[in-house]
Coordinates of C-alpha atoms in Angstrom, one line a residue:
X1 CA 23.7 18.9 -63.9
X2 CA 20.4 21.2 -63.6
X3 CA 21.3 23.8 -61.1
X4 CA 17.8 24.6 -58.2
X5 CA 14.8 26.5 -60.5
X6 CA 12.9 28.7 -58.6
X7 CA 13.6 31.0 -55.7
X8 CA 11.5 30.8 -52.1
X9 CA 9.2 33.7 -52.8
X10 CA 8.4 32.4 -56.8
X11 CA 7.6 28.8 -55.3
X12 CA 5.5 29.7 -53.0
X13 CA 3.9 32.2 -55.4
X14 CA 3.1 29.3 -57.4
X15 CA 2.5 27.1 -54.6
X16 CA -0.4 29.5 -53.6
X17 CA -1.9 29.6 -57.6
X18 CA -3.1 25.6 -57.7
X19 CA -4.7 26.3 -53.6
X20 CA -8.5 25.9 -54.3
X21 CA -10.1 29.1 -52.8
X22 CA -12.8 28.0 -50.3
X23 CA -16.6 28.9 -51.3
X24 CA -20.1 28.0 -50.3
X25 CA -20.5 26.2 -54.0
X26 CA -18.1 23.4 -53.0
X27 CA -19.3 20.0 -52.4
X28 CA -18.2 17.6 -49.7
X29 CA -15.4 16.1 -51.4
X30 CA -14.4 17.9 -53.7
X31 CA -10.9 19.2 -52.3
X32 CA -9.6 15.9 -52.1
X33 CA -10.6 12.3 -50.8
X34 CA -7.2 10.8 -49.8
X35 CA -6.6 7.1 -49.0
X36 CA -3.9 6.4 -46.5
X37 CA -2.3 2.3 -47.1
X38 CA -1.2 1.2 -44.3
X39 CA -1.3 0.9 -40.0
X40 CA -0.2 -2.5 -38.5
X41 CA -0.6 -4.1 -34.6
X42 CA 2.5 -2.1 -33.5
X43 CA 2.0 0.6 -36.0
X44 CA -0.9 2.7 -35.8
X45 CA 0.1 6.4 -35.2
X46 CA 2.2 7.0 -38.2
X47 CA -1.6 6.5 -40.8
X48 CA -3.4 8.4 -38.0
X49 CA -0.6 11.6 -38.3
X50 CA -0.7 11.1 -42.4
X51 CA -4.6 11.2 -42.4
X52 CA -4.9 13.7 -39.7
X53 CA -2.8 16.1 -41.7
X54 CA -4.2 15.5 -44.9
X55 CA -7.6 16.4 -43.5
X56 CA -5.6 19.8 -41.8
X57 CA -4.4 20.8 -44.9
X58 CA -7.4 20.6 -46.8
X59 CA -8.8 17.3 -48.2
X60 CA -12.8 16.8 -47.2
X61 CA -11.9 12.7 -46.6
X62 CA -9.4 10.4 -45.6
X63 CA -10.0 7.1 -45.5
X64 CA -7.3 4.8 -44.0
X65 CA -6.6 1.1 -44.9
X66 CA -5.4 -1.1 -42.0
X67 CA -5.1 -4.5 -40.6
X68 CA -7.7 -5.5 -38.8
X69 CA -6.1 -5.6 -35.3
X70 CA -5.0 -2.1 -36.2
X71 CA -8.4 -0.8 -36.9
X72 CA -9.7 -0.1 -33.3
X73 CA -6.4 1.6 -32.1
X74 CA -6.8 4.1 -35.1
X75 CA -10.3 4.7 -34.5
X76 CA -9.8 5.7 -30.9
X77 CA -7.6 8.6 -32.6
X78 CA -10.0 10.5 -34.0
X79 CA -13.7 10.4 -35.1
X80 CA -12.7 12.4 -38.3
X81 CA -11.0 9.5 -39.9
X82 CA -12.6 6.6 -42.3
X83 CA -10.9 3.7 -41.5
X84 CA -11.2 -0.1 -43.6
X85 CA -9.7 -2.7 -41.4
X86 CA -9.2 -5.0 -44.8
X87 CA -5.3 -5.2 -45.4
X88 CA -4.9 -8.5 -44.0
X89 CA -8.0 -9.9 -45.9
X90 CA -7.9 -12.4 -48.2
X91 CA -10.1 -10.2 -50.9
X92 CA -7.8 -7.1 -49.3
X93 CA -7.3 -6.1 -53.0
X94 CA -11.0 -6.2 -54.4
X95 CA -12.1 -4.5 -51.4
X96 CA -9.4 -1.6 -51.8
X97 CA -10.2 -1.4 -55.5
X98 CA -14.0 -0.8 -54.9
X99 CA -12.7 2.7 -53.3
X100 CA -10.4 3.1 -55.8
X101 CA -12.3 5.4 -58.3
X102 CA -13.6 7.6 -55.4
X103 CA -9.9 8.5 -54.2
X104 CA -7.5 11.3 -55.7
X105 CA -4.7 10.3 -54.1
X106 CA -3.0 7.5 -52.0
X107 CA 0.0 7.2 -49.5
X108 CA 1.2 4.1 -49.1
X109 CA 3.2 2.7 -46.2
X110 CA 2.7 4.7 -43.3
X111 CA 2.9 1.9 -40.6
X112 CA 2.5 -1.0 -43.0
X113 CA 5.0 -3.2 -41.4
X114 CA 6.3 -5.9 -43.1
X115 CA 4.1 -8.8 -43.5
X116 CA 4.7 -10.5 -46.5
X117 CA 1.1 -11.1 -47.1
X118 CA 0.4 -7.6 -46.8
X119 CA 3.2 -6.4 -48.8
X120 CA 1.6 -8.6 -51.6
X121 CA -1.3 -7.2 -51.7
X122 CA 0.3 -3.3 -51.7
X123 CA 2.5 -4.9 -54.5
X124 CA -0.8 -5.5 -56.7
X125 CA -2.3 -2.0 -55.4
X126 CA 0.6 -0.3 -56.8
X127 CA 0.4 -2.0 -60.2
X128 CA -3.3 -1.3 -60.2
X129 CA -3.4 1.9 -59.6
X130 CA -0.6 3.0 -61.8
X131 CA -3.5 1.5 -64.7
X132 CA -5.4 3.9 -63.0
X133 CA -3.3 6.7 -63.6
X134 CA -3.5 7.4 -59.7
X135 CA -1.3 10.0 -58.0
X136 CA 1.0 7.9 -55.2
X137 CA 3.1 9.2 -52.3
X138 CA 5.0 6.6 -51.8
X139 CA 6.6 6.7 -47.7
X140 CA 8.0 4.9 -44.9
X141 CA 7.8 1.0 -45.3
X142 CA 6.5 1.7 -48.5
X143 CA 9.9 2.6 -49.9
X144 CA 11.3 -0.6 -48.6
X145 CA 9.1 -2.4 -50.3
X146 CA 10.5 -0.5 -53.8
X147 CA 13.4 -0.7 -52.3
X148 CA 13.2 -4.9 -53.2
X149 CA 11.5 -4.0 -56.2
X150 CA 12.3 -0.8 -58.1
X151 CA 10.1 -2.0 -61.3
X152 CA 7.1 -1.5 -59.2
X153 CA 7.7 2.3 -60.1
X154 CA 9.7 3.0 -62.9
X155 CA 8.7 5.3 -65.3
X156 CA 5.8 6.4 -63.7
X157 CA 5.2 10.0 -63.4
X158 CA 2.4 10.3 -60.7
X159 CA 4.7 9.0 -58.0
X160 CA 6.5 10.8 -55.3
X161 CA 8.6 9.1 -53.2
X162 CA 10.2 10.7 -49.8
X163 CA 13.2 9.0 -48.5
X164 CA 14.8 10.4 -45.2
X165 CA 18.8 10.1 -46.2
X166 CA 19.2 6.0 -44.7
X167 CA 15.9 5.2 -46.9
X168 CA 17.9 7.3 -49.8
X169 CA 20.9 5.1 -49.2
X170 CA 19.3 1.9 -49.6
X171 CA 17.3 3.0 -52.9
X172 CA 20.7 4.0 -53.8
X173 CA 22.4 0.4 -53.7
X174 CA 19.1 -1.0 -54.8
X175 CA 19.4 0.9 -57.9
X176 CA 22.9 1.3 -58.5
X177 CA 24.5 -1.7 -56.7
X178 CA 27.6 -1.1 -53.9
X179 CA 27.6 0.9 -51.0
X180 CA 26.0 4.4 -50.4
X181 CA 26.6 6.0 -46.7
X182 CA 23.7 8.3 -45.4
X183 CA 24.5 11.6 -45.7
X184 CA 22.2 14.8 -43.5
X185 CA 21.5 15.7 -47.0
X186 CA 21.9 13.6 -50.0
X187 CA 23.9 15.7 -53.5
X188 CA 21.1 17.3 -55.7
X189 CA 23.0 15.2 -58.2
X190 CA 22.9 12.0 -57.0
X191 CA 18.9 12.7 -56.3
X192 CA 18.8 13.7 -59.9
X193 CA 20.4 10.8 -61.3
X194 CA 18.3 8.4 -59.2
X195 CA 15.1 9.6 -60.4
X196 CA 16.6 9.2 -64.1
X197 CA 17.5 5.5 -63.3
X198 CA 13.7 5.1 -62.1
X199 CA 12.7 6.8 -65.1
X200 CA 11.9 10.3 -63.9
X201 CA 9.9 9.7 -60.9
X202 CA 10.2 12.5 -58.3
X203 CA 12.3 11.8 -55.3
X204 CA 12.3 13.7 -52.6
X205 CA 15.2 13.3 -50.2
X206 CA 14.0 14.5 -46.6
X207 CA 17.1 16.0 -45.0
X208 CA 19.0 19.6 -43.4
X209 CA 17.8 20.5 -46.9
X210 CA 14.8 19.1 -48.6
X211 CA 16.1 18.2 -52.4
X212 CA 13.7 17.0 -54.7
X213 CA 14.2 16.1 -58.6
X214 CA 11.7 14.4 -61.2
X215 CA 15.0 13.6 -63.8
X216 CA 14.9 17.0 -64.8
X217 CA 15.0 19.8 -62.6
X218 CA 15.7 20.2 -58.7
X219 CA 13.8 22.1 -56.4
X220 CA 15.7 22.9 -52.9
X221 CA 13.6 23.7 -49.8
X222 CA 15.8 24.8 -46.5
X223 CA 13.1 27.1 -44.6
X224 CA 11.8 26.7 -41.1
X225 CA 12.7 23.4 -40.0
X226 CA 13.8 22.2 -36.0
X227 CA 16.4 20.3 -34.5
X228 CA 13.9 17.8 -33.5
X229 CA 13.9 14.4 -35.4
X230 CA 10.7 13.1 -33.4
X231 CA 8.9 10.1 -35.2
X232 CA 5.9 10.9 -37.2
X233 CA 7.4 14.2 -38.9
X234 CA 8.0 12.4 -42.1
X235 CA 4.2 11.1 -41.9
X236 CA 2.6 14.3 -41.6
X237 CA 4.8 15.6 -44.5
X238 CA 3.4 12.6 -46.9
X239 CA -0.3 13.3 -45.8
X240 CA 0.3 17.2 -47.0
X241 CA 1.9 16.1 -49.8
X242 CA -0.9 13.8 -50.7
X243 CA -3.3 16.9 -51.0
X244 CA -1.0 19.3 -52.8
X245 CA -0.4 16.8 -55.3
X246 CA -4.1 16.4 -56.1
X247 CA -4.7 20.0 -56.1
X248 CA -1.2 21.0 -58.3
X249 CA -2.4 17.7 -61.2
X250 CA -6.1 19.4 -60.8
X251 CA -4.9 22.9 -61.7
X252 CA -2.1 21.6 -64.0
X253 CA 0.6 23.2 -65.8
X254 CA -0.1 26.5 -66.4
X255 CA 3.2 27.8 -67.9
X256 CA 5.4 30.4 -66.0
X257 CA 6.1 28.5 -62.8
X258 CA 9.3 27.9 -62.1
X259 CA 8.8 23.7 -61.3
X260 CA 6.2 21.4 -62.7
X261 CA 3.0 20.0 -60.2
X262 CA 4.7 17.4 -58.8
X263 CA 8.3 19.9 -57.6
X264 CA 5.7 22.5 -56.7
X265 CA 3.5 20.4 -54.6
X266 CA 6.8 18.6 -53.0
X267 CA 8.5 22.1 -51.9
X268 CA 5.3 23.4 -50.9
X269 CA 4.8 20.1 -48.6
X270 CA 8.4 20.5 -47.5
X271 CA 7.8 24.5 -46.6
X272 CA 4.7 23.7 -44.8
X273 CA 5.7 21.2 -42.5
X274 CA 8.9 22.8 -42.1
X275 CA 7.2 26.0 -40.9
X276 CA 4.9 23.5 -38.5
X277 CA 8.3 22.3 -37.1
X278 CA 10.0 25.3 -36.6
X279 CA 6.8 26.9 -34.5
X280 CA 6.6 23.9 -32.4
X281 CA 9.8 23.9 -31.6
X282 CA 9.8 27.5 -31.0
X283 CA 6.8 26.4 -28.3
X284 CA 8.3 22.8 -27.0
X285 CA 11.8 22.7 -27.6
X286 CA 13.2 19.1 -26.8
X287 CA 9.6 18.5 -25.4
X288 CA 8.2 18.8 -29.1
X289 CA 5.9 15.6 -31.0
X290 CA 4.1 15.4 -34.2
X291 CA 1.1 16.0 -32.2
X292 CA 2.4 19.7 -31.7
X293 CA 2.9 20.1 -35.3
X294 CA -0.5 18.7 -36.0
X295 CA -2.3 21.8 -34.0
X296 CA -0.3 24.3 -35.7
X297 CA -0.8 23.4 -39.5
X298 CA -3.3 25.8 -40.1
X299 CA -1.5 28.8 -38.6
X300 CA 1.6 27.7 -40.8
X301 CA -0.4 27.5 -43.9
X302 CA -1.5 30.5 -43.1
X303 CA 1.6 32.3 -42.8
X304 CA 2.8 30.7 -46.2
X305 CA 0.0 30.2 -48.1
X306 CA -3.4 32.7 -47.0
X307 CA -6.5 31.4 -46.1

């Protein structure tokens, strides 16, 4: 078993090298155009926090696809997202693949639901996109639907998937077969040999600790952090990771980090909306939401990261 690479100050050290620095040369677009899958009828915060925090951390875009009775709802949000009330369509996928070469990244499953129609349709985006070679972050209801279909992943390295510890459990018996209790956090090992059954995708396990592992090494984030387990946490976390990711595959591996793209962008994801959590709860206490973290992402990217 690989013991945890890299200490706090080394990962965010290397966290901080793939950052693009902001100049007057830089084009609308250009630090990332994220695509958010997902937003049903009863489901419309959870793309709106993964967009919304995306945009906070640092992409130029972010375009959400939604069902169509979803689409208003979402727009009422905010002005500053783009949002494709097409999931439900029956030319959902052709539509979605017209974007497809314009986006650097995807999440998929914030607020999806679980229509089966529309779970089809993610099921082909998925394969698509992995033809693509398109970085995923795979979330939420999007994990349920690997969950029934672990092939829809396997062996492919641009995926990230971030199961809280009952979404770990279930991937668990998925892959494994038998029983698997939740745990607050999940054994770096067991993380590690799950990601080896999928063929090295990167797992993160959301937990008391934040354990991720691509197969080969583990990365261990246990900063910051709140007693608070309001909804929509996990969706502002997949909407940062979303961005890192593009920006850690952009810069690439340099040599001399301590973790790879994908463990550096996932602990830097982790830190950052760790720190978010454990200012607003500071502020809030038991009155804290996702909305709080949301207003202080810049001043805990900041803190951890510079301008």
């Amino acid at each position: 078993m690989n013991a945890s690479v890299g200490n706090d100050e080394d990962l965010l050290s290397s966290t901080k090298n793939f950052i693009p620095q902001l100049t007057n040369k830089m084009h609308k677009g250009q630090a990332g155009r994220i695509a958010i899958i997902g937003g049903s009828e009863d489901y419309t915060g959870a793309p709106y926090f993964a967009g919304l925090s995306a945009l906070k951390v640092g992409a130029d875009l972010a375009h959400i696809f939604c069902v169509r009775s979803a689409s208003p709802v979402i727009k009422s949000y905010s002005p500053e997202l783009i949002v494709h009330p097409i999931l439900d369509d029956e030319n959902a996928l052709d539509t979605i693949l017209e974007w497809v070469p314009r986006i650097h990244s995807f999440v998929i499953g914030p607020g999806l639901g679980r229509d089966p129609k529309v779970l089809q349709v993610v099921s082909n985006l998925i394969e698509k996109l992995k033809e693509l070679d398109k970085p995923m972050i795979i979330d939420a209801d999007g994990l349920a639907l690997v969950t029934e279909k672990p092939d829809l992943i396997r062996n492919y390295y641009k995926v990230i998937l971030t199961p809280n510890s009952i979404e770990f459990s279930r991937l668990c018996t998925a892959v494994f077969g038998g029983e698997f209790k939740p745990a607050p956090s999940a054994s770096a090992e067991k993380i590690r040999d799950l990601s080896l059954a999928l063929g090295n995708v990167t797992i993160l396990n959301k937990g008391a600790t934040d354990v991720a592992s691509n197969g080969r090494l583990v990365v261990c984030c246990a900063g910051g952090g709140s007693n608070r387990r309001c909804g929509g946490q996990g969706d502002l976390l997949a909407g940062a990771l979303a961005v890192l990711f593009h920006w850690a595959l952009a810069f690439g591996d340099k040599g001399g980090a301590p973790a790879p793209p994908e463990l550096l962008a996932t602990y830097g994801a982790c830190r950052l909306t760790r720190e978010c959590a454990r200012l607003a709860y500071s502020q809030n206490g038991r009155s804290m939401t996702t909305t709080d973290l949301l207003k202080l992402i810049h001043q805990a990217f900041l803190f951890l990261f510079g301008p």
